[in-house]
Amino acid sequence: MKKKIVVLTGAGMSAESGLKTFRDANGLWEGYDVMQVASPQGFSSDPELVLEFYNQRRRQLLQVEPNEGHLALAQLESQFNVQIITQNVDNLHEKAGSSNVLHLHGELLKVRSTANENHVLDWHKDLNLGDVDETGHQLRPHIVWFGEMVPMLEKAIPLVAEADVLLIIGTSMQVYPAASLINYVAIETPIYFIDPRPNVSKSDFKNLTVIAESATLGIPMVAHGLYNTL
């Protein structure tokens, strides 16, 4: 049976492909207050602004490609059972060839009905006011906004608990509830933390290896070591 590798990825993973998928330290997301463009209240008060914000993100996503880090994770599937759990809303893991990707915070290339959160559609063009589902309800980005539940968290917890190896890449592990996932890993499981500016130290968790590198450099380094264990 193949060893199970679980990978938690965050904004730093996509940033190397040219996507600004994170909010700045001052609470802005590409110049917008995050509560204006990433909350149910913001959508209620100015839906056109919110829709255009995600239209810009979607257009940008369609112009970028997976980086070497994404490709290295996909290649791990040749020898390991790989499960990716990402906080990112892009499709770069899938585009690189990863087959098991769970999106905690939604997906930019999907939309859903404002009346039924389970009615989800693929969407690769702009989303505008007046774009409605079959029952006439406005469609909205399929994104988990601030103040909303993270339904995929319940699926992610048992996946982390079953990991033989845990990789954490390009995330500060400060955004909850996603950051809580590390608490479900088994005590003996090796953890690799890859980030150019790591905010954890080796003593924070048992069996933790900190690699202060970008995803494109750090992932191939870890992958090389994992292949050598076979």
Tab-separated table of N, CA, C and O in Angstrom, residues 10-100:
chain	number	residue	atom	x	y	z
A	10	GLY	N	-1.272	27.048	1.054
A	10	GLY	CA	-1.862	28.371	1.225
A	10	GLY	C	-1.401	29.323	0.138
A	10	GLY	O	-0.835	28.913	-0.878
A	11	ALA	N	-1.605	30.612	0.379
A	11	ALA	CA	-1.417	31.634	-0.646
A	11	ALA	C	-0.018	31.662	-1.237
A	11	ALA	O	0.162	31.961	-2.416
A	12	GLY	N	1.005	31.335	-0.423
A	12	GLY	CA	2.366	31.353	-0.923
A	12	GLY	C	2.587	30.386	-2.071
A	12	GLY	O	3.462	30.596	-2.920
A	13	MET	N	1.792	29.341	-2.109
A	13	MET	CA	1.886	28.348	-3.187
A	13	MET	C	1.508	28.989	-4.520
A	13	MET	O	2.182	28.803	-5.535
A	14	SER	N	0.439	29.752	-4.537
A	14	SER	CA	-0.053	30.355	-5.779
A	14	SER	C	0.677	31.644	-6.125
A	14	SER	O	0.736	32.025	-7.302
A	15	ALA	N	1.230	32.314	-5.124
A	15	ALA	CA	1.912	33.588	-5.367
A	15	ALA	C	3.058	33.420	-6.357
A	15	ALA	O	3.349	34.316	-7.152
A	16	GLU	N	3.692	32.244	-6.333
A	16	GLU	CA	4.821	32.010	-7.239
A	16	GLU	C	4.378	31.801	-8.686
A	16	GLU	O	5.207	31.794	-9.591
A	17	SER	N	3.075	31.651	-8.893
A	17	SER	CA	2.542	31.619	-10.257
A	17	SER	C	2.067	33.002	-10.691
A	17	SER	O	1.570	33.172	-11.804
A	18	GLY	N	2.183	33.974	-9.783
A	18	GLY	CA	1.789	35.342	-10.110
A	18	GLY	C	0.430	35.746	-9.586
A	18	GLY	O	-0.082	36.810	-9.925
A	19	LEU	N	-0.168	34.917	-8.737
A	19	LEU	CA	-1.484	35.247	-8.184
A	19	LEU	C	-1.332	35.903	-6.811
A	19	LEU	O	-0.656	35.370	-5.941
A	20	LYS	N	-1.994	37.029	-6.637
A	20	LYS	CA	-2.050	37.650	-5.318
A	20	LYS	C	-3.321	37.143	-4.647
A	20	LYS	O	-4.385	37.735	-4.794
A	21	THR	N	-3.205	36.037	-3.950
A	21	THR	CA	-4.404	35.419	-3.366
A	21	THR	C	-4.490	35.658	-1.873
A	21	THR	O	-5.216	34.984	-1.172
A	22	PHE	N	-3.726	36.615	-1.371
A	22	PHE	CA	-3.693	36.828	0.074
A	22	PHE	C	-4.025	38.276	0.387
A	22	PHE	O	-3.923	39.162	-0.450
A	23	ARG	N	-4.414	38.521	1.627
A	23	ARG	CA	-4.666	39.896	2.050
A	23	ARG	C	-3.416	40.463	2.705
A	23	ARG	O	-2.657	39.756	3.353
A	24	ASP	N	-3.225	41.741	2.525
A	24	ASP	CA	-2.059	42.411	3.086
A	24	ASP	C	-2.205	42.563	4.592
A	24	ASP	O	-3.290	42.382	5.164
A	25	ALA	N	-1.108	42.930	5.231
A	25	ALA	CA	-1.097	43.079	6.690
A	25	ALA	C	-2.075	44.153	7.153
A	25	ALA	O	-2.571	44.116	8.275
A	26	ASN	N	-2.391	45.112	6.283
A	26	ASN	CA	-3.318	46.179	6.672
A	26	ASN	C	-4.779	45.810	6.441
A	26	ASN	O	-5.671	46.660	6.534
A	27	GLY	N	-5.028	44.540	6.141
A	27	GLY	CA	-6.414	44.085	5.990
A	27	GLY	C	-6.997	44.331	4.614
A	27	GLY	O	-8.187	44.134	4.400
A	28	LEU	N	-6.158	44.766	3.661
A	28	LEU	CA	-6.647	45.009	2.306
A	28	LEU	C	-6.355	43.816	1.410
A	28	LEU	O	-5.365	43.126	1.588
A	29	TRP	N	-7.215	43.592	0.448
A	29	TRP	CA	-7.001	42.549	-0.552
A	29	TRP	C	-6.965	43.242	-1.906
A	29	TRP	O	-7.985	43.660	-2.423
A	30	GLU	N	-5.764	43.413	-2.434
A	30	GLU	CA	-5.557	44.123	-3.693
A	30	GLU	C	-6.258	45.480	-3.674
A	30	GLU	O	-6.910	45.894	-4.635
A	31	GLY	N	-6.116	46.184	-2.551
A	31	GLY	CA	-6.648	47.540	-2.453
A	31	GLY	C	-8.058	47.645	-1.917
A	31	GLY	O	-8.562	48.740	-1.694
A	32	TYR	N	-8.704	46.516	-1.707
A	32	TYR	CA	-10.070	46.520	-1.187
A	32	TYR	C	-10.081	46.071	0.267
A	32	TYR	O	-9.338	45.163	0.649
A	33	ASP	N	-10.950	46.653	1.065
A	33	ASP	CA	-11.176	46.143	2.411
A	33	ASP	C	-11.788	44.750	2.270
A	33	ASP	O	-12.769	44.561	1.541
A	34	VAL	N	-11.208	43.778	2.974
A	34	VAL	CA	-11.670	42.397	2.786
A	34	VAL	C	-13.147	42.221	3.129
A	34	VAL	O	-13.836	41.397	2.517
A	35	MET	N	-13.655	42.988	4.067
A	35	MET	CA	-15.062	42.830	4.433
A	35	MET	C	-15.991	43.384	3.354
A	35	MET	O	-17.155	43.011	3.287
A	36	GLN	N	-15.467	44.273	2.510
A	36	GLN	CA	-16.258	44.779	1.392
A	36	GLN	C	-16.458	43.717	0.323
A	36	GLN	O	-17.518	43.663	-0.310
A	37	VAL	N	-15.424	42.906	0.114
A	37	VAL	CA	-15.455	41.993	-1.036
A	37	VAL	C	-15.468	40.516	-0.641
A	37	VAL	O	-15.570	39.651	-1.515
A	38	ALA	N	-15.381	40.224	0.642
A	38	ALA	CA	-15.319	38.819	1.065
A	38	ALA	C	-16.170	38.563	2.293
A	38	ALA	O	-15.753	37.886	3.226
A	39	SER	N	-17.383	39.108	2.277
A	39	SER	CA	-18.324	38.851	3.377
A	39	SER	C	-19.750	38.913	2.834
A	39	SER	O	-20.009	39.607	1.846
A	40	PRO	N	-20.679	38.196	3.474
A	40	PRO	CA	-22.074	38.279	3.038
A	40	PRO	C	-22.611	39.709	3.135
A	40	PRO	O	-23.401	40.140	2.297
A	41	GLN	N	-22.140	40.457	4.133
A	41	GLN	CA	-22.597	41.842	4.306
A	41	GLN	C	-22.143	42.710	3.140
A	41	GLN	O	-22.891	43.561	2.634
A	42	GLY	N	-20.875	42.492	2.711
A	42	GLY	CA	-20.361	43.251	1.575
A	42	GLY	C	-21.149	42.957	0.315
A	42	GLY	O	-21.462	43.863	-0.465
A	43	PHE	N	-21.485	41.682	0.097
A	43	PHE	CA	-22.240	41.295	-1.093
A	43	PHE	C	-23.644	41.885	-1.052
A	43	PHE	O	-24.176	42.334	-2.071
A	44	SER	N	-24.225	41.916	0.129
A	44	SER	CA	-25.567	42.460	0.281
A	44	SER	C	-25.587	43.956	0.002
A	44	SER	O	-26.506	44.476	-0.618
A	45	SER	N	-24.535	44.664	0.459
A	45	SER	CA	-24.539	46.112	0.336
A	45	SER	C	-24.096	46.598	-1.043
A	45	SER	O	-24.575	47.598	-1.530
A	46	ASP	N	-23.210	45.856	-1.719
A	46	ASP	CA	-22.744	46.286	-3.046
A	46	ASP	C	-22.381	45.052	-3.877
A	46	ASP	O	-21.208	44.753	-4.099
A	47	PRO	N	-23.403	44.333	-4.358
A	47	PRO	CA	-23.135	43.088	-5.085
A	47	PRO	C	-22.307	43.305	-6.350
A	47	PRO	O	-21.482	42.462	-6.707
A	48	GLU	N	-22.509	44.442	-7.027
A	48	GLU	CA	-21.755	44.683	-8.260
A	48	GLU	C	-20.256	44.792	-7.991
A	48	GLU	O	-19.439	44.264	-8.751
A	49	LEU	N	-19.894	45.467	-6.914
A	49	LEU	CA	-18.481	45.587	-6.542
A	49	LEU	C	-17.878	44.209	-6.276
A	49	LEU	O	-16.781	43.900	-6.751
A	50	VAL	N	-18.609	43.387	-5.515
A	50	VAL	CA	-18.107	42.057	-5.165
A	50	VAL	C	-17.968	41.187	-6.411
A	50	VAL	O	-16.942	40.521	-6.614
A	51	LEU	N	-18.976	41.211	-7.281
A	51	LEU	CA	-18.916	40.396	-8.493
A	51	LEU	C	-17.746	40.827	-9.375
A	51	LEU	O	-17.029	39.984	-9.920
A	52	GLU	N	-17.514	42.132	-9.505
A	52	GLU	CA	-16.416	42.610	-10.345
A	52	GLU	C	-15.074	42.266	-9.730
A	52	GLU	O	-14.112	41.947	-10.443
A	53	PHE	N	-14.978	42.293	-8.406
A	53	PHE	CA	-13.741	41.912	-7.736
A	53	PHE	C	-13.361	40.476	-8.102
A	53	PHE	O	-12.214	40.194	-8.471
A	54	TYR	N	-14.315	39.563	-8.036
A	54	TYR	CA	-14.026	38.166	-8.361
A	54	TYR	C	-13.887	37.952	-9.862
A	54	TYR	O	-13.162	37.047	-10.293
A	55	ASN	N	-14.560	38.786	-10.670
A	55	ASN	CA	-14.335	38.716	-12.116
A	55	ASN	C	-12.875	39.016	-12.443
A	55	ASN	O	-12.255	38.351	-13.281
A	56	GLN	N	-12.305	40.016	-11.767
A	56	GLN	CA	-10.890	40.355	-11.987
A	56	GLN	C	-9.984	39.208	-11.546
A	56	GLN	O	-9.008	38.876	-12.227
A	57	ARG	N	-10.293	38.590	-10.407
A	57	ARG	CA	-9.489	37.457	-9.936
A	57	ARG	C	-9.574	36.284	-10.928
A	57	ARG	O	-8.599	35.615	-11.203
A	58	ARG	N	-10.791	36.058	-11.443
A	58	ARG	CA	-11.005	34.939	-12.370
A	58	ARG	C	-10.244	35.173	-13.677
A	58	ARG	O	-9.612	34.257	-14.197
A	59	ARG	N	-10.309	36.415	-14.193
A	59	ARG	CA	-9.578	36.726	-15.419
A	59	ARG	C	-8.083	36.507	-15.221
A	59	ARG	O	-7.389	35.968	-16.089
A	60	GLN	N	-7.584	36.936	-14.074
A	60	GLN	CA	-6.157	36.776	-13.780
A	60	GLN	C	-5.778	35.297	-13.707
A	60	GLN	O	-4.761	34.874	-14.257
A	61	LEU	N	-6.622	34.509	-13.042
A	61	LEU	CA	-6.349	33.080	-12.897
A	61	LEU	C	-6.231	32.395	-14.251
A	61	LEU	O	-5.381	31.526	-14.457
A	62	LEU	N	-7.076	32.772	-15.193
A	62	LEU	CA	-7.085	32.130	-16.503
A	62	LEU	C	-5.838	32.460	-17.330
A	62	LEU	O	-5.608	31.857	-18.377
A	63	GLN	N	-5.015	33.390	-16.827
A	63	GLN	CA	-3.813	33.792	-17.558
A	63	GLN	C	-2.529	33.224	-16.963
A	63	GLN	O	-1.443	33.456	-17.498
A	64	VAL	N	-2.615	32.496	-15.857
A	64	VAL	CA	-1.401	31.993	-15.205
A	64	VAL	C	-1.339	30.468	-15.278
A	64	VAL	O	-2.332	29.806	-15.577
A	65	GLU	N	-0.159	29.952	-14.980
A	65	GLU	CA	0.070	28.512	-15.067
A	65	GLU	C	0.604	27.982	-13.735
A	65	GLU	O	1.151	28.733	-12.924
A	66	PRO	N	0.468	26.681	-13.489
A	66	PRO	CA	1.066	26.080	-12.288
A	66	PRO	C	2.569	26.285	-12.295
A	66	PRO	O	3.193	26.365	-13.356
A	67	ASN	N	3.158	26.395	-11.104
A	67	ASN	CA	4.601	26.539	-11.001
A	67	ASN	C	5.258	25.181	-10.714
A	67	ASN	O	4.579	24.154	-10.617
A	68	GLU	N	6.573	25.187	-10.583
A	68	GLU	CA	7.319	23.940	-10.365
A	68	GLU	C	6.893	23.229	-9.086
A	68	GLU	O	6.966	22.001	-8.988
A	69	GLY	N	6.444	23.990	-8.100
A	69	GLY	CA	5.962	23.382	-6.862
A	69	GLY	C	4.693	22.583	-7.080
A	69	GLY	O	4.562	21.445	-6.597
A	70	HIS	N	3.740	23.170	-7.821
A	70	HIS	CA	2.508	22.442	-8.154
A	70	HIS	C	2.840	21.147	-8.905
A	70	HIS	O	2.272	20.086	-8.636
A	71	LEU	N	3.752	21.264	-9.872
A	71	LEU	CA	4.102	20.103	-10.702
A	71	LEU	C	4.779	19.014	-9.872
A	71	LEU	O	4.513	17.822	-10.053
A	72	ALA	N	5.639	19.435	-8.924
A	72	ALA	CA	6.334	18.456	-8.079
A	72	ALA	C	5.352	17.692	-7.195
A	72	ALA	O	5.500	16.485	-6.959
A	73	LEU	N	4.326	18.382	-6.706
A	73	LEU	CA	3.307	17.705	-5.889
A	73	LEU	C	2.524	16.698	-6.737
A	73	LEU	O	2.218	15.591	-6.278
A	74	ALA	N	2.191	17.090	-7.958
A	74	ALA	CA	1.463	16.177	-8.841
A	74	ALA	C	2.296	14.930	-9.149
A	74	ALA	O	1.781	13.807	-9.187
A	75	GLN	N	3.597	15.123	-9.335
A	75	GLN	CA	4.483	14.003	-9.663
A	75	GLN	C	4.624	13.013	-8.502
A	75	GLN	O	4.894	11.833	-8.719
A	76	LEU	N	4.403	13.485	-7.278
A	76	LEU	CA	4.473	12.585	-6.117
A	76	LEU	C	3.466	11.441	-6.220
A	76	LEU	O	3.652	10.385	-5.631
A	77	GLU	N	2.381	11.665	-6.981
A	77	GLU	CA	1.335	10.645	-7.091
A	77	GLU	C	1.837	9.375	-7.774
A	77	GLU	O	1.195	8.324	-7.678
A	78	SER	N	2.991	9.457	-8.452
A	78	SER	CA	3.517	8.254	-9.106
A	78	SER	C	3.977	7.219	-8.082
A	78	SER	O	3.999	6.019	-8.376
A	79	GLN	N	4.324	7.672	-6.886
A	79	GLN	CA	4.847	6.764	-5.867
A	79	GLN	C	4.066	6.783	-4.558
A	79	GLN	O	4.241	5.901	-3.719
A	80	PHE	N	3.230	7.798	-4.353
A	80	PHE	CA	2.538	7.957	-3.074
A	80	PHE	C	1.046	8.221	-3.290
A	80	PHE	O	0.619	8.634	-4.367
A	81	ASN	N	0.282	7.990	-2.238
A	81	ASN	CA	-1.119	8.393	-2.192
A	81	ASN	C	-1.132	9.829	-1.682
A	81	ASN	O	-0.845	10.075	-0.514
A	82	VAL	N	-1.417	10.782	-2.559
A	82	VAL	CA	-1.297	12.201	-2.218
A	82	VAL	C	-2.671	12.848	-2.123
A	82	VAL	O	-3.480	12.751	-3.058
A	83	GLN	N	-2.929	13.515	-1.012
A	83	GLN	CA	-4.169	14.273	-0.813
A	83	GLN	C	-3.794	15.726	-0.542
A	83	GLN	O	-3.063	16.023	0.400
A	84	ILE	N	-4.274	16.631	-1.368
A	84	ILE	CA	-4.017	18.055	-1.170
A	84	ILE	C	-5.240	18.706	-0.558
A	84	ILE	O	-6.370	18.512	-1.013
A	85	ILE	N	-4.991	19.470	0.492
A	85	ILE	CA	-6.036	20.287	1.132
A	85	ILE	C	-5.562	21.728	1.002
A	85	ILE	O	-4.534	22.097	1.564
A	86	THR	N	-6.262	22.526	0.225
A	86	THR	CA	-5.777	23.874	-0.043
A	86	THR	C	-6.728	24.952	0.460
A	86	THR	O	-7.945	24.791	0.429
A	87	GLN	N	-6.124	26.044	0.924
A	87	GLN	CA	-6.894	27.235	1.269
A	87	GLN	C	-7.093	28.115	0.038
A	87	GLN	O	-7.830	29.090	0.092
A	88	ASN	N	-6.429	27.776	-1.062
A	88	ASN	CA	-6.487	28.589	-2.270
A	88	ASN	C	-7.741	28.292	-3.074
A	88	ASN	O	-8.229	27.163	-3.101
A	89	VAL	N	-8.233	29.320	-3.767
A	89	VAL	CA	-9.471	29.169	-4.541
A	89	VAL	C	-9.183	28.997	-6.027
A	89	VAL	O	-10.107	28.949	-6.832
A	90	ASP	N	-7.898	28.917	-6.397
A	90	ASP	CA	-7.544	28.697	-7.807
A	90	ASP	C	-7.564	27.204	-8.136
A	90	ASP	O	-7.739	26.364	-7.261
A	91	ASN	N	-7.336	26.904	-9.415
A	91	ASN	CA	-7.352	25.508	-9.883
A	91	ASN	C	-5.961	25.037	-10.295
A	91	ASN	O	-5.828	24.094	-11.092
A	92	LEU	N	-4.905	25.669	-9.768
A	92	LEU	CA	-3.551	25.366	-10.244
A	92	LEU	C	-3.081	23.969	-9.843
A	92	LEU	O	-2.308	23.344	-10.582
A	93	HIS	N	-3.529	23.462	-8.694
A	93	HIS	CA	-3.175	22.085	-8.334
A	93	HIS	C	-3.754	21.101	-9.358
A	93	HIS	O	-3.059	20.193	-9.826
A	94	GLU	N	-5.016	21.299	-9.696
A	94	GLU	CA	-5.660	20.411	-10.671
A	94	GLU	C	-5.009	20.544	-12.040
A	94	GLU	O	-4.790	19.555	-12.749
A	95	LYS	N	-4.691	21.782	-12.420
A	95	LYS	CA	-4.087	22.042	-13.730
A	95	LYS	C	-2.706	21.389	-13.841
A	95	LYS	O	-2.277	20.991	-14.927
A	96	ALA	N	-2.020	21.277	-12.694
A	96	ALA	CA	-0.702	20.635	-12.675
A	96	ALA	C	-0.800	19.118	-12.752
A	96	ALA	O	0.198	18.444	-13.017
A	97	GLY	N	-2.000	18.578	-12.484
A	97	GLY	CA	-2.178	17.133	-12.581
A	97	GLY	C	-2.504	16.431	-11.281
A	97	GLY	O	-2.644	15.202	-11.255
A	98	SER	N	-2.651	17.177	-10.181
A	98	SER	CA	-3.037	16.536	-8.918
A	98	SER	C	-4.480	16.064	-8.997
A	98	SER	O	-5.360	16.786	-9.464
A	99	SER	N	-4.723	14.812	-8.561
A	99	SER	CA	-6.061	14.249	-8.698
A	99	SER	C	-6.948	14.346	-7.476
A	99	SER	O	-8.154	14.285	-7.601
A	100	ASN	N	-6.358	14.537	-6.291
A	100	ASN	CA	-7.155	14.592	-5.066
A	100	ASN	C	-6.950	15.950	-4.390
A	100	ASN	O	-6.010	16.136	-3.635
